[in-house]
């Protein structure tokens, strides 16, 4: 028998067989009930404070009922009010669950419990509580998504009211038609107008690349692929270039066209740090100057060249007209990772569509069913969680961190736990990781040069296995081919005039931000969205 009437709250599913009594009306969702447990060293004040916070009536019995397909403005407002009330009630229940579980953790760690519990029992109870807390925090994230949806719905209704008022002021013609259009809500109409509100319209023929998009350092090749006697032809913004090493071993990038008869220089060879045209033997240095002209009088001839630099195993060029930035960003994997594969592919799709695909993970359990997502279950909700102003974040429920780095780079770090069982793990909770770098170089309107680098923080012995790079490339191509057949289909419809960003939803957040960043860049905005510094 206790000497002081103190109250601590625990969920019924976790409590020990102590003397309890239930509080009517304090039940949580999924059958979770609040029990008052008599303890020592406390008072009733704590319970009374909590009761005021969580004593909110469940609004679900009052859900608005609509008989027809369309809702008028009053009905839509009633639905919106219910949504807000439900979000408030659900958030309180989520918070209550977490508070109860924390109370239970304190109870388990109570020094008095050690007198009659073994360490093993306590560890088991704490592990169970950790799992329960993880589930509860996920429910909080779901509540956050519901709140966002409710706010979007209210914003849409406000837009409808403003449009209605403006329309009434301008004209009284077609009153019945305009009223029906502005006071009727369907799910399709809400989604359609929502997409227009975000300003995403990616349709029609691929436009010429805006000059502002060229004013960045672009990685175009891996250093390991550029030997002293080799060259690498590339297309960048629909122009032909060739990369080779000069006499000093430093890389250079020149126009892939001989000044004499427009012969492709990459068909020739590298001779003493100069690239030699295979037609008449004219030779060019890395700055584009013709230094040798056999069989004729030497002329002062020069072809175009681009600023070119080598850093961290990558060859970079600056294709823009603006002066090159003073520093080149680092693309090294995080500390503790070793590079295991570097792969280059030429893909028949526009680079923006490829970026859209790489910035999306919600498609994985539907698209990559024969590769890395084989056996994945389909979550009830997929989210990308990111700061309000940022181009990086993490996926939920997948243990994957992701970042878009302007102008065309995607980083991802994948936590590896049990293949096919990723739910419930964050990247930090996984013991081993795979880090990926994707660079999507805009080659031409419907062509992208993809640079892929894969790094691991485990199994360094894999680097010493013969022909391992062939296996990595095979797997990378298999994964990419699962995407390509879909993205090529998207591109065909885009070119015919259909909008490939027609109905954005919540898990499209990072892709939407990439498109908004690119639109702002092409408009010439001084401060680009989701970036800390001006470009």
Short mmCIF file of C-alpha atoms in Angstrom, two decimals:
data_model
loop_
_atom_site.label_atom_id
_atom_site.label_comp_id
_atom_site.label_asym_id
_atom_site.label_seq_id
_atom_site.Cartn_x
_atom_site.Cartn_y
_atom_site.Cartn_z
CA UNK A 1 0.00 0.00 0.00
CA UNK A 2 1.47 3.37 -1.02
CA UNK A 3 1.81 6.19 1.47
CA UNK A 4 1.40 9.08 -1.02
CA UNK A 5 -1.02 9.22 -3.90
CA UNK A 6 1.19 9.97 -6.90
CA UNK A 7 0.26 9.36 -10.52
CA UNK A 8 2.36 8.18 -13.44
CA UNK A 9 0.89 7.35 -16.83
CA UNK A 10 1.74 4.26 -18.88
CA UNK A 11 0.13 2.52 -21.87
CA UNK A 12 -1.87 -0.59 -20.95
CA UNK A 13 0.07 -2.75 -23.37
CA UNK A 14 3.34 -2.06 -21.50
CA UNK A 15 2.32 -1.83 -17.85
CA UNK A 16 3.28 -4.26 -15.14
CA UNK A 17 0.51 -5.91 -13.09
CA UNK A 18 0.06 -3.06 -10.60
CA UNK A 19 -3.06 -1.70 -8.96
CA UNK A 20 -4.69 0.52 -11.59
CA UNK A 21 -7.91 2.22 -12.50
CA UNK A 22 -8.87 3.55 -15.93
CA UNK A 23 -9.76 7.15 -16.66
CA UNK A 24 -12.85 7.35 -18.85
CA UNK A 25 -12.35 9.36 -22.00
CA UNK A 26 -8.57 9.37 -21.86
CA UNK A 27 -8.10 6.60 -24.40
CA UNK A 28 -5.57 6.99 -27.21
CA UNK A 29 -5.87 5.58 -30.69
CA UNK A 30 -5.45 1.91 -31.53
CA UNK A 31 -6.89 0.88 -28.15
CA UNK A 32 -4.24 2.71 -26.11
CA UNK A 33 -5.71 3.53 -22.69
CA UNK A 34 -4.32 5.80 -19.99
CA UNK A 35 -4.03 4.23 -16.57
CA UNK A 36 -3.32 5.98 -13.32
CA UNK A 37 -0.74 4.02 -11.38
CA UNK A 38 -0.31 4.66 -7.71
CA UNK A 39 3.29 5.46 -6.93
CA UNK A 40 5.36 7.28 -4.35
CA UNK A 41 6.91 10.69 -4.11
CA UNK A 42 4.49 12.72 -6.27
CA UNK A 43 1.12 14.44 -6.37
CA UNK A 44 -2.06 14.74 -8.42
CA UNK A 45 -1.01 18.08 -9.88
CA UNK A 46 0.89 16.50 -12.79
CA UNK A 47 -2.11 14.44 -13.86
CA UNK A 48 -4.44 17.42 -13.66
CA UNK A 49 -2.14 19.45 -15.92
CA UNK A 50 -1.95 16.70 -18.53
CA UNK A 51 -5.70 16.17 -18.38
CA UNK A 52 -6.32 19.75 -19.53
CA UNK A 53 -4.05 19.29 -22.50
CA UNK A 54 -5.40 15.96 -23.75
CA UNK A 55 -9.04 16.21 -22.77
CA UNK A 56 -10.18 17.03 -26.31
CA UNK A 57 -13.24 15.39 -27.83
CA UNK A 58 -12.66 13.04 -30.76
CA UNK A 59 -14.09 14.92 -33.79
CA UNK A 60 -14.48 11.84 -36.00
CA UNK A 61 -18.15 11.17 -35.09
CA UNK A 62 -18.91 14.65 -36.46
CA UNK A 63 -17.32 14.15 -39.87
CA UNK A 64 -19.25 16.18 -42.49
CA UNK A 65 -21.44 14.10 -44.77
CA UNK A 66 -21.86 15.05 -48.43
CA UNK A 67 -24.39 13.42 -50.71
CA UNK A 68 -23.33 14.78 -54.09
CA UNK A 69 -20.13 14.66 -56.11
CA UNK A 70 -19.50 18.40 -55.74
CA UNK A 71 -19.18 20.55 -52.65
CA UNK A 72 -20.36 24.11 -52.42
CA UNK A 73 -18.30 26.71 -50.57
CA UNK A 74 -20.07 26.20 -47.23
CA UNK A 75 -19.65 22.43 -47.40
CA UNK A 76 -16.00 22.77 -48.38
CA UNK A 77 -15.42 25.14 -45.46
CA UNK A 78 -17.06 22.66 -43.11
CA UNK A 79 -14.73 19.92 -44.38
CA UNK A 80 -11.70 22.17 -43.92
CA UNK A 81 -12.72 23.01 -40.34
CA UNK A 82 -13.13 19.31 -39.59
CA UNK A 83 -9.68 18.62 -41.03
CA UNK A 84 -8.11 21.19 -38.70
CA UNK A 85 -10.01 19.81 -35.68
CA UNK A 86 -8.97 16.28 -36.52
CA UNK A 87 -5.32 17.30 -37.00
CA UNK A 88 -5.38 19.00 -33.59
CA UNK A 89 -6.92 15.96 -31.89
CA UNK A 90 -4.60 13.51 -33.62
CA UNK A 91 -1.51 15.56 -32.75
CA UNK A 92 -2.53 15.57 -29.08
CA UNK A 93 -2.95 11.78 -29.16
CA UNK A 94 0.48 11.37 -30.79
CA UNK A 95 2.07 13.57 -28.13
CA UNK A 96 0.26 11.71 -25.37
CA UNK A 97 1.61 8.39 -26.63
CA UNK A 98 5.17 9.69 -26.63
CA UNK A 99 4.80 11.14 -23.13
CA UNK A 100 3.44 7.85 -21.81
CA UNK A 101 6.33 5.94 -23.29
CA UNK A 102 8.86 8.34 -21.84
CA UNK A 103 7.23 7.88 -18.46
CA UNK A 104 7.62 4.13 -18.83
CA UNK A 105 11.30 4.55 -19.70
CA UNK A 106 11.77 6.51 -16.47
CA UNK A 107 9.91 3.78 -14.60
CA UNK A 108 12.14 1.04 -16.03
CA UNK A 109 15.29 2.98 -15.15
CA UNK A 110 14.10 3.62 -11.58
CA UNK A 111 16.88 2.45 -9.19
CA UNK A 112 14.27 0.65 -7.10
CA UNK A 113 13.42 -1.57 -10.07
CA UNK A 114 16.93 -2.98 -10.10
CA UNK A 115 16.25 -4.75 -6.81
CA UNK A 116 13.77 -7.15 -8.40
CA UNK A 117 14.73 -7.07 -12.09
CA UNK A 118 17.69 -8.55 -13.87
CA UNK A 119 19.81 -6.48 -16.27
CA UNK A 120 18.61 -8.68 -19.12
CA UNK A 121 14.97 -7.97 -18.32
CA UNK A 122 15.60 -4.24 -18.18
CA UNK A 123 17.44 -4.32 -21.52
CA UNK A 124 14.56 -6.20 -23.10
CA UNK A 125 11.99 -3.72 -21.77
CA UNK A 126 14.05 -0.76 -22.97
CA UNK A 127 14.41 -2.30 -26.44
CA UNK A 128 10.65 -2.76 -26.65
CA UNK A 129 10.10 0.81 -25.54
CA UNK A 130 12.57 2.10 -28.13
CA UNK A 131 10.60 0.33 -30.84
CA UNK A 132 7.34 1.79 -29.54
CA UNK A 133 8.87 5.28 -29.45
CA UNK A 134 10.07 4.89 -33.03
CA UNK A 135 6.54 4.02 -34.15
CA UNK A 136 5.12 6.94 -32.20
CA UNK A 137 7.54 9.41 -33.79
CA UNK A 138 6.55 8.12 -37.23
CA UNK A 139 2.93 8.82 -36.39
CA UNK A 140 3.96 12.38 -35.53
CA UNK A 141 5.49 12.72 -39.00
CA UNK A 142 2.24 11.48 -40.54
CA UNK A 143 0.36 14.08 -38.51
CA UNK A 144 2.71 16.75 -39.86
CA UNK A 145 1.84 15.68 -43.41
CA UNK A 146 -1.89 15.88 -42.59
CA UNK A 147 -1.46 19.40 -41.23
CA UNK A 148 0.37 20.44 -44.41
CA UNK A 149 -2.45 19.01 -46.54
CA UNK A 150 -5.09 20.82 -44.49
CA UNK A 151 -3.22 24.13 -44.80
CA UNK A 152 -2.91 23.63 -48.56
CA UNK A 153 -6.65 23.03 -48.76
CA UNK A 154 -7.39 26.24 -46.86
CA UNK A 155 -5.00 28.18 -49.11
CA UNK A 156 -6.77 26.78 -52.15
CA UNK A 157 -10.15 27.81 -50.78
CA UNK A 158 -8.83 31.31 -50.14
CA UNK A 159 -7.65 31.43 -53.74
CA UNK A 160 -11.10 30.38 -54.94
CA UNK A 161 -12.81 33.08 -52.88
CA UNK A 162 -10.44 35.78 -54.16
CA UNK A 163 -10.95 34.69 -57.75
CA UNK A 164 -14.71 34.69 -57.23
CA UNK A 165 -14.73 38.21 -55.82
CA UNK A 166 -12.52 39.50 -58.63
CA UNK A 167 -14.67 37.82 -61.24
CA UNK A 168 -17.89 39.29 -59.78
CA UNK A 169 -16.39 42.75 -59.81
CA UNK A 170 -15.28 42.53 -63.43
CA UNK A 171 -18.37 41.05 -65.00
CA UNK A 172 -21.81 39.70 -64.23
CA UNK A 173 -21.95 37.62 -67.38
CA UNK A 174 -22.47 33.89 -67.17
CA UNK A 175 -23.24 34.12 -63.47
CA UNK A 176 -24.46 30.59 -63.08
CA UNK A 177 -21.52 29.09 -64.95
CA UNK A 178 -18.93 31.12 -63.05
CA UNK A 179 -20.57 30.28 -59.71
CA UNK A 180 -20.54 26.57 -60.49
CA UNK A 181 -16.90 26.69 -61.52
CA UNK A 182 -15.74 28.67 -58.49
CA UNK A 183 -17.90 26.95 -55.83
CA UNK A 184 -17.36 23.33 -56.86
CA UNK A 185 -14.48 21.29 -55.55
CA UNK A 186 -13.24 17.94 -56.76
CA UNK A 187 -10.03 16.15 -55.90
CA UNK A 188 -8.82 16.47 -59.47
CA UNK A 189 -9.47 20.21 -59.56
CA UNK A 190 -7.65 20.75 -56.27
CA UNK A 191 -4.60 18.83 -57.44
CA UNK A 192 -4.61 20.54 -60.84
CA UNK A 193 -4.75 24.03 -59.40
CA UNK A 194 -2.20 23.11 -56.76
CA UNK A 195 0.29 22.16 -59.45
CA UNK A 196 -0.27 25.46 -61.24
CA UNK A 197 0.17 27.31 -57.96
CA UNK A 198 3.63 25.79 -57.71
CA UNK A 199 4.38 26.95 -61.23
CA UNK A 200 5.61 23.61 -62.58
CA UNK A 201 5.05 23.33 -66.30
CA UNK A 202 7.57 21.09 -68.04
CA UNK A 203 6.10 20.39 -71.45
CA UNK A 204 6.85 20.79 -75.15
CA UNK A 205 10.11 20.72 -77.12
CA UNK A 206 13.33 21.05 -75.13
CA UNK A 207 14.32 24.71 -75.11
CA UNK A 208 17.84 25.94 -75.71
CA UNK A 209 19.78 25.92 -72.48
CA UNK A 210 19.78 29.28 -70.75
CA UNK A 211 23.20 31.01 -70.57
CA UNK A 212 22.88 31.28 -66.77
CA UNK A 213 22.91 27.49 -66.51
CA UNK A 214 26.36 27.43 -68.11
CA UNK A 215 28.01 29.61 -65.47
CA UNK A 216 29.10 26.77 -63.19
CA UNK A 217 32.03 24.40 -62.88
CA UNK A 218 30.96 21.08 -64.40
CA UNK A 219 32.72 17.74 -63.75
CA UNK A 220 32.88 16.02 -67.13
CA UNK A 221 35.25 13.04 -66.71
CA UNK A 222 37.13 10.95 -64.18
CA UNK A 223 40.87 11.52 -63.98
CA UNK A 224 41.52 7.78 -64.18
CA UNK A 225 40.03 7.70 -67.69
CA UNK A 226 42.33 10.41 -69.08
CA UNK A 227 45.82 9.04 -69.80
CA UNK A 228 48.71 11.04 -71.23
CA UNK A 229 48.14 9.65 -74.73
CA UNK A 230 44.32 9.51 -74.75
CA UNK A 231 41.50 11.98 -75.25
CA UNK A 232 37.86 12.13 -74.18
CA UNK A 233 35.29 13.69 -76.52
CA UNK A 234 32.26 15.22 -74.79
CA UNK A 235 29.17 17.15 -75.72
CA UNK A 236 28.26 19.99 -73.37
CA UNK A 237 25.29 22.29 -73.96
CA UNK A 238 25.02 21.04 -77.56
CA UNK A 239 28.64 21.92 -78.35
CA UNK A 240 31.46 19.48 -79.16
CA UNK A 241 34.60 19.47 -77.00
CA UNK A 242 37.56 17.18 -76.47
CA UNK A 243 39.68 16.77 -73.33
CA UNK A 244 43.34 15.72 -73.31
CA UNK A 245 46.50 16.24 -71.27
CA UNK A 246 49.12 18.80 -72.30
CA UNK A 247 52.90 18.65 -72.05
CA UNK A 248 52.78 19.40 -68.32
CA UNK A 249 50.23 16.63 -67.70
CA UNK A 250 47.45 19.07 -66.93
CA UNK A 251 44.11 18.57 -68.69
CA UNK A 252 42.77 20.96 -71.29
CA UNK A 253 39.46 21.25 -73.11
CA UNK A 254 39.28 22.52 -76.71
CA UNK A 255 36.68 22.64 -79.43
CA UNK A 256 36.40 19.22 -81.07
CA UNK A 257 36.65 20.69 -84.56
CA UNK A 258 39.77 21.45 -86.57
CA UNK A 259 40.03 25.05 -87.75
CA UNK A 260 41.10 23.86 -91.22
CA UNK A 261 38.33 21.60 -92.54
CA UNK A 262 36.09 21.01 -89.49
CA UNK A 263 37.33 17.45 -88.96
CA UNK A 264 36.59 15.98 -85.48
CA UNK A 265 39.86 16.13 -83.57
CA UNK A 266 39.04 13.14 -81.37
CA UNK A 267 39.52 10.94 -84.46
CA UNK A 268 43.21 11.84 -84.32
CA UNK A 269 45.81 11.29 -81.61
CA UNK A 270 47.74 13.03 -78.83
CA UNK A 271 51.31 13.86 -79.88
CA UNK A 272 53.73 15.35 -77.31
CA UNK A 273 50.95 17.04 -75.36
CA UNK A 274 49.16 18.31 -78.48
CA UNK A 275 46.06 16.92 -80.14
CA UNK A 276 46.67 16.13 -83.81
CA UNK A 277 43.98 16.33 -86.47
CA UNK A 278 43.84 13.08 -88.49
CA UNK A 279 43.07 14.94 -91.76
CA UNK A 280 46.14 17.14 -92.34
CA UNK A 281 48.09 16.83 -89.10
CA UNK A 282 47.43 20.24 -87.58
CA UNK A 283 48.27 20.13 -83.86
CA UNK A 284 46.66 22.12 -81.04
CA UNK A 285 47.78 22.75 -77.46
CA UNK A 286 45.43 22.72 -74.45
CA UNK A 287 44.75 26.47 -74.83
CA UNK A 288 43.51 25.95 -78.42
CA UNK A 289 46.52 27.41 -80.22
CA UNK A 290 47.67 25.63 -83.39
CA UNK A 291 51.37 24.95 -82.80
CA UNK A 292 52.11 22.75 -85.81
CA UNK A 293 50.85 22.96 -89.39
CA UNK A 294 52.63 20.44 -91.68
CA UNK A 295 53.01 20.90 -95.46
CA UNK A 296 52.18 24.63 -95.47
CA UNK A 297 53.21 28.01 -94.13
CA UNK A 298 52.51 28.44 -90.43
CA UNK A 299 49.46 30.63 -89.75
CA UNK A 300 48.25 32.23 -86.51
CA UNK A 301 45.28 29.94 -85.85
CA UNK A 302 43.42 29.21 -82.65
CA UNK A 303 40.32 27.19 -81.79
CA UNK A 304 38.08 27.76 -78.78
CA UNK A 305 39.08 26.40 -75.40
CA UNK A 306 37.41 26.30 -72.00
CA UNK A 307 38.83 26.80 -68.51
CA UNK A 308 39.75 23.30 -67.38
CA UNK A 309 40.86 22.01 -64.00
CA UNK A 310 41.57 18.73 -62.23
CA UNK A 311 40.55 18.11 -58.62
CA UNK A 312 39.79 15.08 -56.44
CA UNK A 313 39.90 12.63 -59.34
CA UNK A 314 37.59 14.66 -61.59
CA UNK A 315 38.12 16.83 -64.67
CA UNK A 316 36.12 20.09 -64.52
CA UNK A 317 35.26 22.67 -67.19
CA UNK A 318 33.60 26.11 -67.13
CA UNK A 319 31.36 26.45 -70.24
CA UNK A 320 29.81 29.83 -69.36
CA UNK A 321 30.60 33.37 -70.47
CA UNK A 322 30.89 34.74 -66.93
CA UNK A 323 34.31 34.67 -65.23
CA UNK A 324 34.92 31.25 -63.61
CA UNK A 325 34.26 30.94 -59.90
CA UNK A 326 37.40 31.10 -57.79
CA UNK A 327 36.82 27.74 -56.12
CA UNK A 328 35.63 24.34 -57.27
CA UNK A 329 33.25 22.45 -54.94
CA UNK A 330 34.41 19.23 -53.32
CA UNK A 331 32.68 16.04 -54.45
CA UNK A 332 34.66 13.64 -52.29
CA UNK A 333 32.68 10.96 -50.41
CA UNK A 334 32.28 11.44 -46.64
CA UNK A 335 35.16 10.46 -44.32
CA UNK A 336 35.54 6.73 -43.88
CA UNK A 337 34.37 5.86 -47.42
CA UNK A 338 36.51 4.39 -50.20
CA UNK A 339 35.70 4.73 -53.89
CA UNK A 340 34.87 1.33 -55.44
CA UNK A 341 33.49 2.23 -58.86
CA UNK A 342 33.56 5.12 -61.36
CA UNK A 343 31.27 4.74 -64.36
CA UNK A 344 30.41 7.01 -67.29
CA UNK A 345 27.28 6.55 -69.42
CA UNK A 346 25.73 8.42 -72.33
CA UNK A 347 21.94 8.47 -71.97
CA UNK A 348 19.30 9.46 -74.56
CA UNK A 349 17.32 11.73 -72.24
CA UNK A 350 17.28 15.40 -71.29
CA UNK A 351 19.32 16.02 -68.13
CA UNK A 352 16.47 17.67 -66.21
CA UNK A 353 14.30 14.56 -66.57
CA UNK A 354 17.17 12.42 -65.33
CA UNK A 355 17.60 14.68 -62.29
CA UNK A 356 13.86 14.44 -61.60
CA UNK A 357 14.24 10.67 -61.54
CA UNK A 358 17.34 10.60 -59.33
CA UNK A 359 15.73 12.95 -56.78
CA UNK A 360 12.76 10.60 -56.36
CA UNK A 361 12.76 7.42 -54.25
CA UNK A 362 9.02 6.84 -53.99
CA UNK A 363 9.14 4.97 -57.31
CA UNK A 364 11.65 2.36 -56.08
CA UNK A 365 9.29 -0.46 -54.94
CA UNK A 366 7.43 -0.21 -58.26
CA UNK A 367 10.28 0.35 -60.72
CA UNK A 368 13.33 -1.43 -59.28
CA UNK A 369 11.65 -4.73 -58.44
CA UNK A 370 14.43 -6.85 -59.95
CA UNK A 371 17.39 -4.95 -58.47
CA UNK A 372 17.98 -3.06 -55.22
CA UNK A 373 14.29 -2.68 -54.25
CA UNK A 374 13.42 -6.35 -54.76
CA UNK A 375 11.18 -7.44 -51.91
CA UNK A 376 10.54 -3.93 -50.61
CA UNK A 377 7.08 -3.42 -49.19
CA UNK A 378 5.04 -0.43 -50.31
CA UNK A 379 4.82 2.09 -47.43
CA UNK A 380 1.52 3.76 -46.63
CA UNK A 381 3.30 7.12 -46.72
CA UNK A 382 6.64 8.20 -48.22
CA UNK A 383 8.13 11.55 -47.25
CA UNK A 384 11.23 13.57 -47.92
CA UNK A 385 12.07 15.59 -44.81
CA UNK A 386 14.14 18.71 -45.38
CA UNK A 387 14.70 22.15 -43.86
CA UNK A 388 12.36 24.91 -44.98
CA UNK A 389 15.15 26.38 -47.06
CA UNK A 390 17.41 23.65 -48.34
CA UNK A 391 18.15 21.17 -51.07
CA UNK A 392 19.04 18.25 -48.84
CA UNK A 393 17.30 15.97 -46.35
CA UNK A 394 16.37 12.37 -45.72
CA UNK A 395 13.72 9.90 -46.81
CA UNK A 396 11.19 8.31 -44.52
CA UNK A 397 10.77 5.31 -44.18
CA UNK A 398 13.87 4.57 -46.28
CA UNK A 399 17.31 4.97 -44.62
CA UNK A 400 18.61 7.27 -47.33
CA UNK A 401 20.01 10.81 -47.08
CA UNK A 402 19.96 12.87 -50.28
CA UNK A 403 21.18 16.24 -51.54
CA UNK A 404 20.83 18.15 -54.79
CA UNK A 405 23.85 20.35 -55.38
CA UNK A 406 23.54 22.90 -58.20
CA UNK A 407 23.75 22.77 -61.04
CA UNK A 408 23.37 19.03 -61.78
CA UNK A 409 24.77 16.91 -58.94
CA UNK A 410 22.98 14.42 -56.67
CA UNK A 411 24.49 12.90 -53.52
CA UNK A 412 22.88 9.98 -51.72
CA UNK A 413 23.98 7.94 -48.72
CA UNK A 414 22.17 4.64 -48.25
CA UNK A 415 22.11 2.83 -44.94
CA UNK A 416 22.47 -0.92 -45.38
CA UNK A 417 20.89 -3.10 -42.71
CA UNK A 418 18.91 -6.10 -43.90
CA UNK A 419 18.18 -6.15 -47.65
CA UNK A 420 14.48 -5.72 -48.29
CA UNK A 421 13.80 -4.73 -44.67
CA UNK A 422 14.62 -1.04 -44.55
CA UNK A 423 11.55 0.16 -42.67
CA UNK A 424 12.19 1.52 -39.22
CA UNK A 425 15.87 2.30 -39.75
CA UNK A 426 17.51 5.66 -40.29
CA UNK A 427 20.84 6.14 -42.03
CA UNK A 428 22.58 6.72 -38.70
CA UNK A 429 21.11 3.52 -37.24
CA UNK A 430 22.63 1.40 -40.01
CA UNK A 431 26.12 0.06 -39.46
CA UNK A 432 27.24 0.05 -43.12
CA UNK A 433 26.58 2.52 -45.92
CA UNK A 434 26.81 3.05 -49.65
CA UNK A 435 27.51 6.57 -50.92
CA UNK A 436 26.62 7.62 -54.47
CA UNK A 437 27.56 10.59 -56.64
CA UNK A 438 25.54 11.27 -59.78
CA UNK A 439 26.55 14.07 -62.18
CA UNK A 440 24.08 14.81 -64.98
CA UNK A 441 25.97 16.83 -67.59
CA UNK A 442 23.65 18.55 -70.13
CA UNK A 443 25.07 17.16 -73.38
CA UNK A 444 22.29 18.30 -75.71
CA UNK A 445 18.52 18.68 -75.79
CA UNK A 446 17.86 14.95 -75.49
CA UNK A 447 21.20 13.60 -74.31
CA UNK A 448 22.92 13.44 -70.91
CA UNK A 449 26.42 12.42 -69.90
CA UNK A 450 26.14 10.66 -66.54
CA UNK A 451 29.11 10.34 -64.20
CA UNK A 452 28.53 7.83 -61.40
CA UNK A 453 30.84 7.23 -58.45
CA UNK A 454 30.09 4.62 -55.79
CA UNK A 455 31.83 4.47 -52.40
CA UNK A 456 31.52 2.09 -49.43
CA UNK A 457 32.44 2.38 -45.76
CA UNK A 458 32.87 -1.39 -45.47
CA UNK A 459 34.40 -4.38 -47.31
CA UNK A 460 37.58 -2.70 -48.62
CA UNK A 461 38.71 -6.12 -49.86
CA UNK A 462 36.22 -5.81 -52.73
CA UNK A 463 38.57 -3.34 -54.42
CA UNK A 464 41.17 -6.08 -54.83
CA UNK A 465 38.89 -8.64 -56.48
CA UNK A 466 39.70 -8.95 -60.23
CA UNK A 467 37.05 -7.70 -62.65
CA UNK A 468 34.93 -6.32 -59.78
CA UNK A 469 34.49 -3.08 -61.72
CA UNK A 470 32.73 -5.07 -64.47
CA UNK A 471 30.24 -6.42 -61.94
CA UNK A 472 29.58 -2.94 -60.54
CA UNK A 473 28.97 -1.56 -64.02
CA UNK A 474 26.62 -4.42 -64.88
CA UNK A 475 24.56 -3.77 -61.75
CA UNK A 476 24.52 0.02 -62.31
CA UNK A 477 23.34 -0.44 -65.90
CA UNK A 478 20.64 -2.87 -64.80
CA UNK A 479 19.28 -0.39 -62.25
CA UNK A 480 19.46 2.47 -64.73
CA UNK A 481 17.70 0.51 -67.46
CA UNK A 482 14.73 0.04 -65.14
CA UNK A 483 14.45 3.83 -65.01
CA UNK A 484 15.31 4.56 -68.63
CA UNK A 485 12.32 2.84 -70.21
CA UNK A 486 10.05 5.02 -68.07
CA UNK A 487 11.91 8.32 -68.44
CA UNK A 488 12.24 7.87 -72.21
CA UNK A 489 8.46 7.42 -72.29
CA UNK A 490 8.09 10.60 -70.25
CA UNK A 491 10.32 12.45 -72.69
CA UNK A 492 8.26 11.34 -75.68
CA UNK A 493 5.10 12.68 -74.09
CA UNK A 494 6.82 15.87 -72.96
CA UNK A 495 7.94 16.55 -76.53
CA UNK A 496 4.35 16.05 -77.71
CA UNK A 497 3.17 18.80 -75.33
CA UNK A 498 2.17 16.93 -72.17
CA UNK A 499 3.31 18.26 -68.78
CA UNK A 500 5.56 15.77 -66.97
CA UNK A 501 5.04 17.69 -63.70
CA UNK A 502 1.28 17.73 -63.89
CA UNK A 503 0.29 16.68 -60.36
CA UNK A 504 3.09 17.08 -57.79
CA UNK A 505 2.51 15.44 -54.40
CA UNK A 506 4.27 15.56 -51.03
CA UNK A 507 7.08 13.09 -51.79
CA UNK A 508 8.06 15.15 -54.87
CA UNK A 509 9.46 17.87 -52.59
CA UNK A 510 13.14 17.69 -53.63
CA UNK A 511 12.33 17.44 -57.34
CA UNK A 512 10.01 20.44 -57.05
CA UNK A 513 12.71 22.47 -55.36
CA UNK A 514 15.18 21.59 -58.10
CA UNK A 515 12.71 22.83 -60.72
CA UNK A 516 12.00 26.01 -58.75
CA UNK A 517 15.73 26.65 -58.36
CA UNK A 518 16.29 26.17 -62.10
CA UNK A 519 13.35 28.42 -63.05
CA UNK A 520 14.69 31.18 -60.77
CA UNK A 521 18.18 30.81 -62.24
CA UNK A 522 16.87 31.15 -65.79
CA UNK A 523 14.76 34.18 -64.80
CA UNK A 524 17.93 35.83 -63.53
CA UNK A 525 16.80 36.17 -59.90
CA UNK A 526 19.52 37.70 -57.75
CA UNK A 527 18.79 35.40 -54.80
CA UNK A 528 18.09 31.82 -55.83
CA UNK A 529 15.63 29.79 -53.71
CA UNK A 530 16.92 27.19 -51.25
CA UNK A 531 20.51 28.47 -51.48
CA UNK A 532 22.43 30.41 -48.87
CA UNK A 533 24.64 32.39 -51.22
CA UNK A 534 24.06 34.30 -54.41
CA UNK A 535 25.33 32.77 -57.60
#
